[in-house]
PDB file of N, CA and C in Angstrom:
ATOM      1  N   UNK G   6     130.447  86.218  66.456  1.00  0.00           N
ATOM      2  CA  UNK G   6     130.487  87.100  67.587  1.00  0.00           C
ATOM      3  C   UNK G   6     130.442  86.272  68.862  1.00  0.00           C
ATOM      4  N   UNK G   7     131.346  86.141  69.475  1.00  0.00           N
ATOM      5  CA  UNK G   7     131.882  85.199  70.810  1.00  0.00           C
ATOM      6  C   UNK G   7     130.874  86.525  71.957  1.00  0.00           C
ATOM      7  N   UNK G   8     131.758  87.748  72.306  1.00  0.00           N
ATOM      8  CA  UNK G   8     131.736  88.852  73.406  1.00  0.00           C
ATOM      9  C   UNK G   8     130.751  89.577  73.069  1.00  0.00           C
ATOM     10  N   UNK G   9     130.646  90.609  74.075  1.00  0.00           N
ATOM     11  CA  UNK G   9     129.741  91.946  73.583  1.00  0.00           C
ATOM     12  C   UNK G   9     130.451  92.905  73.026  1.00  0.00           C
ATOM     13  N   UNK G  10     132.113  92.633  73.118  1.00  0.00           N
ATOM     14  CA  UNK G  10     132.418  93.487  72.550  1.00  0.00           C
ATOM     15  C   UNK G  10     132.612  93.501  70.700  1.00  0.00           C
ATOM     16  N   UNK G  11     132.582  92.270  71.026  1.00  0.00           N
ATOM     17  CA  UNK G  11     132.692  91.983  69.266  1.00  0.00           C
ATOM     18  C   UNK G  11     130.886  92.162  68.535  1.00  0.00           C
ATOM     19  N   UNK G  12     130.127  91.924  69.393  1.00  0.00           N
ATOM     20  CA  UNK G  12     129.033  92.700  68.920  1.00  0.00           C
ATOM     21  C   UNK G  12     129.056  93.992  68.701  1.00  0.00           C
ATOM     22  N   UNK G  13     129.276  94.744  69.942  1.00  0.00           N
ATOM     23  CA  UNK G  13     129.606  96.512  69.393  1.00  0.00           C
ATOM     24  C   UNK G  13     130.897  96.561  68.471  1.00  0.00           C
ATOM     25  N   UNK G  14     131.723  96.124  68.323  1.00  0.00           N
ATOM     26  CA  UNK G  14     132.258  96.351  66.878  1.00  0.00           C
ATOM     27  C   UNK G  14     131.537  96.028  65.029  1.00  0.00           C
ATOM     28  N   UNK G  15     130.970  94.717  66.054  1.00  0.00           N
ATOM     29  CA  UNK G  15     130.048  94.194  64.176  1.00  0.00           C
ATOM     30  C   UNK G  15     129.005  95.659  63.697  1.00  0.00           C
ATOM     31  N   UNK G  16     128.371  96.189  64.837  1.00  0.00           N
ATOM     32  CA  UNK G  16     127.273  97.443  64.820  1.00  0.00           C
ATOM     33  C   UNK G  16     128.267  98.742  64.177  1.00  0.00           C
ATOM     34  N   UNK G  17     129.182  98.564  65.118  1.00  0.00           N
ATOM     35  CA  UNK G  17     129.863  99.522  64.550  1.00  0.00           C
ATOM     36  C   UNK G  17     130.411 100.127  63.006  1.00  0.00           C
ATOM     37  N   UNK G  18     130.489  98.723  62.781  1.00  0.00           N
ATOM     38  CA  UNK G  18     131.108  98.747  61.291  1.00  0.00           C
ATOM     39  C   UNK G  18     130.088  98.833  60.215  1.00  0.00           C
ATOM     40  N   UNK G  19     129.229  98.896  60.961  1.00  0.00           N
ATOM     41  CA  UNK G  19     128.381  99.319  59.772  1.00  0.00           C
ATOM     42  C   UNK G  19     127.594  99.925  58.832  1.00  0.00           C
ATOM     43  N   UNK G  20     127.240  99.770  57.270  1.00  0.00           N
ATOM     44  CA  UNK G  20     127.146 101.490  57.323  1.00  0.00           C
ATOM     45  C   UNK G  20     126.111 102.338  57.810  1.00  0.00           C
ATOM     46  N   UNK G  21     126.390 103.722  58.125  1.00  0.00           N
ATOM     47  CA  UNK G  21     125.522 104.685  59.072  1.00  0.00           C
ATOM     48  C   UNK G  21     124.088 104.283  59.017  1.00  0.00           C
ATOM     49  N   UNK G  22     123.761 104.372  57.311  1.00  0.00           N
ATOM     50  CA  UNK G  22     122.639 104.000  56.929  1.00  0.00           C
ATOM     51  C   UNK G  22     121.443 102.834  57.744  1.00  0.00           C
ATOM     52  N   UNK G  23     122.205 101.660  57.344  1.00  0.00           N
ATOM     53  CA  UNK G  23     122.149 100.452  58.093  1.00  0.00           C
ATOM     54  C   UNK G  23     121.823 100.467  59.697  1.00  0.00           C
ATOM     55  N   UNK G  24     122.990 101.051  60.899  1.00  0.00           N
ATOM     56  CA  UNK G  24     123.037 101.487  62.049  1.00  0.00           C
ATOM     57  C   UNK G  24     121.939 102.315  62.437  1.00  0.00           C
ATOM     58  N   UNK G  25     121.139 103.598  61.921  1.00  0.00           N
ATOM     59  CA  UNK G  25     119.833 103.959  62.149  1.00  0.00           C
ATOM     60  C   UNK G  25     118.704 103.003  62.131  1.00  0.00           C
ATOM     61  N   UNK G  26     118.469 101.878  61.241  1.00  0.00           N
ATOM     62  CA  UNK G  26     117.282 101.331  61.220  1.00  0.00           C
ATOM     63  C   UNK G  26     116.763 100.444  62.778  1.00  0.00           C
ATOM     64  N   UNK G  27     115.572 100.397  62.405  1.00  0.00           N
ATOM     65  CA  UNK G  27     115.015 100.007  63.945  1.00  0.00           C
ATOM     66  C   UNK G  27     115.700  98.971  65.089  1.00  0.00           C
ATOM     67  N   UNK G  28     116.251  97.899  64.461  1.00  0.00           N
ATOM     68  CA  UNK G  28     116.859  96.954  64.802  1.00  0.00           C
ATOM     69  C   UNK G  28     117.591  96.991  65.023  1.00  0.00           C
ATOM     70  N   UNK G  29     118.664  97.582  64.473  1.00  0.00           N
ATOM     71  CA  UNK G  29     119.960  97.549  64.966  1.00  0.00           C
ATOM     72  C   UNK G  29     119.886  98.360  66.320  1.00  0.00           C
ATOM     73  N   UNK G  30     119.165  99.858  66.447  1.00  0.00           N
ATOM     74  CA  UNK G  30     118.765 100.773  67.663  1.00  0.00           C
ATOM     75  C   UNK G  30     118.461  99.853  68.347  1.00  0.00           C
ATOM     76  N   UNK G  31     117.642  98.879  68.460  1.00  0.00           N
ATOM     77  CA  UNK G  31     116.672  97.734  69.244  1.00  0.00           C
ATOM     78  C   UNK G  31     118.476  96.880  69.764  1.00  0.00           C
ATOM     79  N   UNK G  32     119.056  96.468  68.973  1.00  0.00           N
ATOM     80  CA  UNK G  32     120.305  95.968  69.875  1.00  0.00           C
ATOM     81  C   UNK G  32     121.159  96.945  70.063  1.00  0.00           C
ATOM     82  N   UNK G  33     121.574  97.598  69.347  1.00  0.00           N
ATOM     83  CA  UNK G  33     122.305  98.705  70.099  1.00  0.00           C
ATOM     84  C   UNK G  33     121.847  99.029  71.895  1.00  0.00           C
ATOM     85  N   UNK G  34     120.352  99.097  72.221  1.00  0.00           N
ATOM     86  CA  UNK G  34     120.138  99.264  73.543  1.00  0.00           C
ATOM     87  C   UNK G  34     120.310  98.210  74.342  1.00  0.00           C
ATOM     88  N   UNK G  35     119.648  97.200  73.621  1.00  0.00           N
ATOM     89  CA  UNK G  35     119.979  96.016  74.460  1.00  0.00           C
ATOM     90  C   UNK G  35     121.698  95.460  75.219  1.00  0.00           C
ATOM     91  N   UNK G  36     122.047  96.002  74.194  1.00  0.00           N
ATOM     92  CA  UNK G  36     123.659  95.740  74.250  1.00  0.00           C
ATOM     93  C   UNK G  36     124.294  96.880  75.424  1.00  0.00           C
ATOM     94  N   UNK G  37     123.768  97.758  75.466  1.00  0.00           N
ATOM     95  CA  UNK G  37     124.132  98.741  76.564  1.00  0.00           C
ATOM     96  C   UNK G  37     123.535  98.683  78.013  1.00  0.00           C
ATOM     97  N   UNK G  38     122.397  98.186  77.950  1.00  0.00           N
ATOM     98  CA  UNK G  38     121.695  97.953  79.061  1.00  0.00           C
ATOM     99  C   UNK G  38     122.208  96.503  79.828  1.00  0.00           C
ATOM    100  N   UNK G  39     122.865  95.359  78.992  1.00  0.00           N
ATOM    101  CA  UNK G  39     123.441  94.339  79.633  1.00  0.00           C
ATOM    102  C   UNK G  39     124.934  95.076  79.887  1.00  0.00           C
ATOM    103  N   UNK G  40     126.041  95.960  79.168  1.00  0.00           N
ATOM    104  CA  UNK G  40     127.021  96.262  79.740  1.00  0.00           C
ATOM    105  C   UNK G  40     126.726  97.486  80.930  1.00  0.00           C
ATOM    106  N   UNK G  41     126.475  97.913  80.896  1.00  0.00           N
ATOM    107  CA  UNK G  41     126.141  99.013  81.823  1.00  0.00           C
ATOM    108  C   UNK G  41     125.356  99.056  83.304  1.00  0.00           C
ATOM    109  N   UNK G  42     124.180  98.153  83.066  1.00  0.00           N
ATOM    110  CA  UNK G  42     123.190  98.078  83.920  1.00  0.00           C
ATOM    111  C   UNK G  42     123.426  96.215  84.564  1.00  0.00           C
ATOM    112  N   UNK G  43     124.172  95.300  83.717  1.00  0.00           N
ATOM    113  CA  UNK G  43     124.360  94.324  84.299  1.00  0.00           C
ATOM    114  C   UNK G  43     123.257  93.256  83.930  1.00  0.00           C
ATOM    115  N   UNK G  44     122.524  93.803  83.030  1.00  0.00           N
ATOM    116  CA  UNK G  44     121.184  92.946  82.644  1.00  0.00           C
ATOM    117  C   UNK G  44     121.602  91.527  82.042  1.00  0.00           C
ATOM    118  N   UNK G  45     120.310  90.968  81.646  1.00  0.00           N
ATOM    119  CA  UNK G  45     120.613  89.375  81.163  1.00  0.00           C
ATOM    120  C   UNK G  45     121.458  89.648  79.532  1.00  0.00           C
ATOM    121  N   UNK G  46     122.089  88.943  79.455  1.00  0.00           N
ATOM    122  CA  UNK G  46     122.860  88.589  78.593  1.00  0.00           C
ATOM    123  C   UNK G  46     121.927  88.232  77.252  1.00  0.00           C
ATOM    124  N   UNK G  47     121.141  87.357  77.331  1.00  0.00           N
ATOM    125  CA  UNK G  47     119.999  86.854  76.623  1.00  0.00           C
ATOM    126  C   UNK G  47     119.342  87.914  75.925  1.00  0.00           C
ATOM    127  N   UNK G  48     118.969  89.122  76.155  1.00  0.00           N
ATOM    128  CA  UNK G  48     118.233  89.918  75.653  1.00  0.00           C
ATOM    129  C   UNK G  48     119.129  90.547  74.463  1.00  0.00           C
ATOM    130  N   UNK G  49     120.882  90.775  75.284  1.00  0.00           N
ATOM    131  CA  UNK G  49     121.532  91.454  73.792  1.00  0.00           C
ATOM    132  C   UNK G  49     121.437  90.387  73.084  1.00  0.00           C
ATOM    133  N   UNK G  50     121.409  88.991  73.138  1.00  0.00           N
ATOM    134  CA  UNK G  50     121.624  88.064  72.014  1.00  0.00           C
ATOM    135  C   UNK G  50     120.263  87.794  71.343  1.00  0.00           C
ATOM    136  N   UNK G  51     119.362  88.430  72.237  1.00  0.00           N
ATOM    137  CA  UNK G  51     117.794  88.176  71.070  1.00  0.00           C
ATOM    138  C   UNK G  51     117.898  90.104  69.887  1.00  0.00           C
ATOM    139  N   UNK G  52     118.270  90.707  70.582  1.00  0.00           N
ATOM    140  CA  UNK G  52     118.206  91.965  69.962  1.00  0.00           C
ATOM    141  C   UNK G  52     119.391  91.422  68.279  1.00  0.00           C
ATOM    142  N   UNK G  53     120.359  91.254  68.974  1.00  0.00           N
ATOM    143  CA  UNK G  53     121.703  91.129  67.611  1.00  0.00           C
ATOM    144  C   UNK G  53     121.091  90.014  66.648  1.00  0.00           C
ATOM    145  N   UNK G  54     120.165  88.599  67.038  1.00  0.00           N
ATOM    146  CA  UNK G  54     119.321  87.926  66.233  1.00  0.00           C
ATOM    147  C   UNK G  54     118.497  88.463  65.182  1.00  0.00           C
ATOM    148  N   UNK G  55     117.834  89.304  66.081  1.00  0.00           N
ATOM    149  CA  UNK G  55     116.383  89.938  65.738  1.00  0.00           C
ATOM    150  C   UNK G  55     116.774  90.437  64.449  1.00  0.00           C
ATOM    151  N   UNK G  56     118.323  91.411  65.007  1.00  0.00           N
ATOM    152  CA  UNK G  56     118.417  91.995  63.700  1.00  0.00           C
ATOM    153  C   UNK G  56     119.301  91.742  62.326  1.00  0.00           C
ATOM    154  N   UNK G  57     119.982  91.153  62.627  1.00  0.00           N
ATOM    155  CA  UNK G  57     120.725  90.153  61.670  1.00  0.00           C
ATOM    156  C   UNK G  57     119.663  89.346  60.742  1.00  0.00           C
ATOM    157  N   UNK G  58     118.615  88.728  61.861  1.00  0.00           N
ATOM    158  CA  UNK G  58     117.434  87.976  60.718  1.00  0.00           C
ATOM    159  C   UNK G  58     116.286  88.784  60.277  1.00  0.00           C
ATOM    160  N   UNK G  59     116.628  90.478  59.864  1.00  0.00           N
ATOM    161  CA  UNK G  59     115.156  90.821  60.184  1.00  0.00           C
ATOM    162  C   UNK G  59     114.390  90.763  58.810  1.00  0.00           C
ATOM    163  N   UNK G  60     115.619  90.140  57.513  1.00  0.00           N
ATOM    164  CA  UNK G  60     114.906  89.982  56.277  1.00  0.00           C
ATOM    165  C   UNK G  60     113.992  88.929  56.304  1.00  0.00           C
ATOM    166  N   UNK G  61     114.397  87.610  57.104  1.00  0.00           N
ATOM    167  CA  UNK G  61     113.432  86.570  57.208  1.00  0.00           C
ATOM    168  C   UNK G  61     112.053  86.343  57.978  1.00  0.00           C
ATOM    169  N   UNK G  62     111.422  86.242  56.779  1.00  0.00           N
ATOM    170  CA  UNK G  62     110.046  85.693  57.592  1.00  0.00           C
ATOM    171  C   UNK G  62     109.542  84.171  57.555  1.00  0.00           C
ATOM    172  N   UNK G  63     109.114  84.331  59.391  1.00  0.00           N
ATOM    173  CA  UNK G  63     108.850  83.251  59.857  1.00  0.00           C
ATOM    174  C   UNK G  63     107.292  82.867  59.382  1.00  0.00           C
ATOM    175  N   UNK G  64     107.321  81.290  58.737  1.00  0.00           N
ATOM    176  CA  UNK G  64     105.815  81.230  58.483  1.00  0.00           C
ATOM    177  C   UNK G  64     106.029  79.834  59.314  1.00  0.00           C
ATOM    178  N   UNK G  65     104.540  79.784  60.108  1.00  0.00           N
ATOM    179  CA  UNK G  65     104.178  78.468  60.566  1.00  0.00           C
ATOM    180  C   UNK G  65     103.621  77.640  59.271  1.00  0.00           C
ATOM    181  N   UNK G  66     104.349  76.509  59.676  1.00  0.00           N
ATOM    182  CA  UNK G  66     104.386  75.190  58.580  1.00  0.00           C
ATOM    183  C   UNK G  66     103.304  73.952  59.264  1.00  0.00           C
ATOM    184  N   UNK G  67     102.072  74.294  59.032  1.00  0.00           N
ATOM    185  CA  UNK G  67     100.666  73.415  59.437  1.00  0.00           C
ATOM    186  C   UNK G  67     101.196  71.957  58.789  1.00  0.00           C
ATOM    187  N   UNK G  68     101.195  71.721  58.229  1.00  0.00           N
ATOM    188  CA  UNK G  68     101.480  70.361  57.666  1.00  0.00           C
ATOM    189  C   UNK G  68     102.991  69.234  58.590  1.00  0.00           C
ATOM    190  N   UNK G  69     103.458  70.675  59.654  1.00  0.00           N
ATOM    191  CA  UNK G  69     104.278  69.716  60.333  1.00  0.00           C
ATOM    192  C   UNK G  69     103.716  69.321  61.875  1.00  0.00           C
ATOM    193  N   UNK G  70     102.913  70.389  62.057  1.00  0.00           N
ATOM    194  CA  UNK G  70     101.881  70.004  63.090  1.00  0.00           C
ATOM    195  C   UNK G  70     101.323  68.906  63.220  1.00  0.00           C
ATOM    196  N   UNK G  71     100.935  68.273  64.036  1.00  0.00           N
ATOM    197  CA  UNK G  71     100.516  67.146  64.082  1.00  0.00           C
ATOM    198  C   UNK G  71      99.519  67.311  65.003  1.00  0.00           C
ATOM    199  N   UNK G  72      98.097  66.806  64.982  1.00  0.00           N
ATOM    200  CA  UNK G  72      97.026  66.547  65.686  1.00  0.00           C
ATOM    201  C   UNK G  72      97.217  65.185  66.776  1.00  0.00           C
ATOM    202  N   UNK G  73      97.350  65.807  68.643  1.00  0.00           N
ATOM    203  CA  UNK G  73      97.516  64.461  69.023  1.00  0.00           C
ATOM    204  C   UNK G  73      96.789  64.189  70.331  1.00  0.00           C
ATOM    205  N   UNK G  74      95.134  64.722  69.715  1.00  0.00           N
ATOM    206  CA  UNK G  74      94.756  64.568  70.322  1.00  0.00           C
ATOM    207  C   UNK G  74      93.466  63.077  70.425  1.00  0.00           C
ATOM    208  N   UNK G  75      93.717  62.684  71.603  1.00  0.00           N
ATOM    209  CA  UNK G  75      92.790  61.110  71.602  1.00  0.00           C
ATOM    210  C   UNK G  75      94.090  60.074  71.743  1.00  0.00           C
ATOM    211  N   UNK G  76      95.270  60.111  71.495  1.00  0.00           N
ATOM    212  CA  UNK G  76      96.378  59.137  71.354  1.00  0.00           C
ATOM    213  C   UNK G  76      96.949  58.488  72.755  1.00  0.00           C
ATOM    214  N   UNK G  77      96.693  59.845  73.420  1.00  0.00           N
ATOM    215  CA  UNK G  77      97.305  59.284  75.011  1.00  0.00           C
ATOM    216  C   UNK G  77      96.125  59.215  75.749  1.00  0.00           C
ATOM    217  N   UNK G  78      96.179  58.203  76.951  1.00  0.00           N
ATOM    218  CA  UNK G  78      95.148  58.025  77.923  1.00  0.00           C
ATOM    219  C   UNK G  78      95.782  58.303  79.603  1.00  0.00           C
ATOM    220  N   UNK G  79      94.798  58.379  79.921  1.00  0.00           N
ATOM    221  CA  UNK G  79      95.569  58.512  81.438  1.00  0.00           C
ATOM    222  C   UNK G  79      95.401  57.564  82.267  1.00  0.00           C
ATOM    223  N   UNK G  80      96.245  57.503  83.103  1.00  0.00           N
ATOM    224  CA  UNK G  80      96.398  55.705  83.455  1.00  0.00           C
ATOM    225  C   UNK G  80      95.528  55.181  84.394  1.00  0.00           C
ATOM    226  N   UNK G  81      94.673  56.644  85.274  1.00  0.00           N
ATOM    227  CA  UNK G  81      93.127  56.497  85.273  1.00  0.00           C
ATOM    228  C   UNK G  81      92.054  55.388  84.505  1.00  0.00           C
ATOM    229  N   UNK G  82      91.828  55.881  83.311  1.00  0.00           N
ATOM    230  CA  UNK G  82      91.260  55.757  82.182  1.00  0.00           C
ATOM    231  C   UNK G  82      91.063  54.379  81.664  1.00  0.00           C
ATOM    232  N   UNK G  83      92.355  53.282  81.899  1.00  0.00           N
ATOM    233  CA  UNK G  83      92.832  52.351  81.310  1.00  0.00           C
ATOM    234  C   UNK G  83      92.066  51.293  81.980  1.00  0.00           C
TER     235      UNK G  83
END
């Protein structure tokens, strides 16, 4: 999906079923409120995300975190 309009066609095409659930409503508005009202662009592209990914869940991965604290000094300090 390049446009907004090829977003309201992807929504479109899809089935009714599908098109009621929360998310898609959630970009469906978003998508009207940037053509209509002139809004940020950004919001239809977090709405059409949102819902395209809404099977995936996000888990924070602790083990990629890294503790960093004590490593830097301030040049105060030195």
């Amino acid at each position: 999906m390049v446009t907004l309009r090829d977003a309201g066609d992807y929504i479109t095409s899809l089935p009714k079923a599908e098109q009621d659930l929360e998310e898609w409503q959630a970009a469906v508005e978003a998508l009207l409120l940037v053509v209509e009202l002139r809004g940020p662009t950004m919001m239809a592209r977090i709405g059409m995300l949102r819902a395209l990914n809404r099977h995936v869940e996000w888990v924070f991965n602790q083990s990629r975190k890294g503790t960093h604290w004590g490593k830097h000094k301030l040049k105060r300090d030195e």
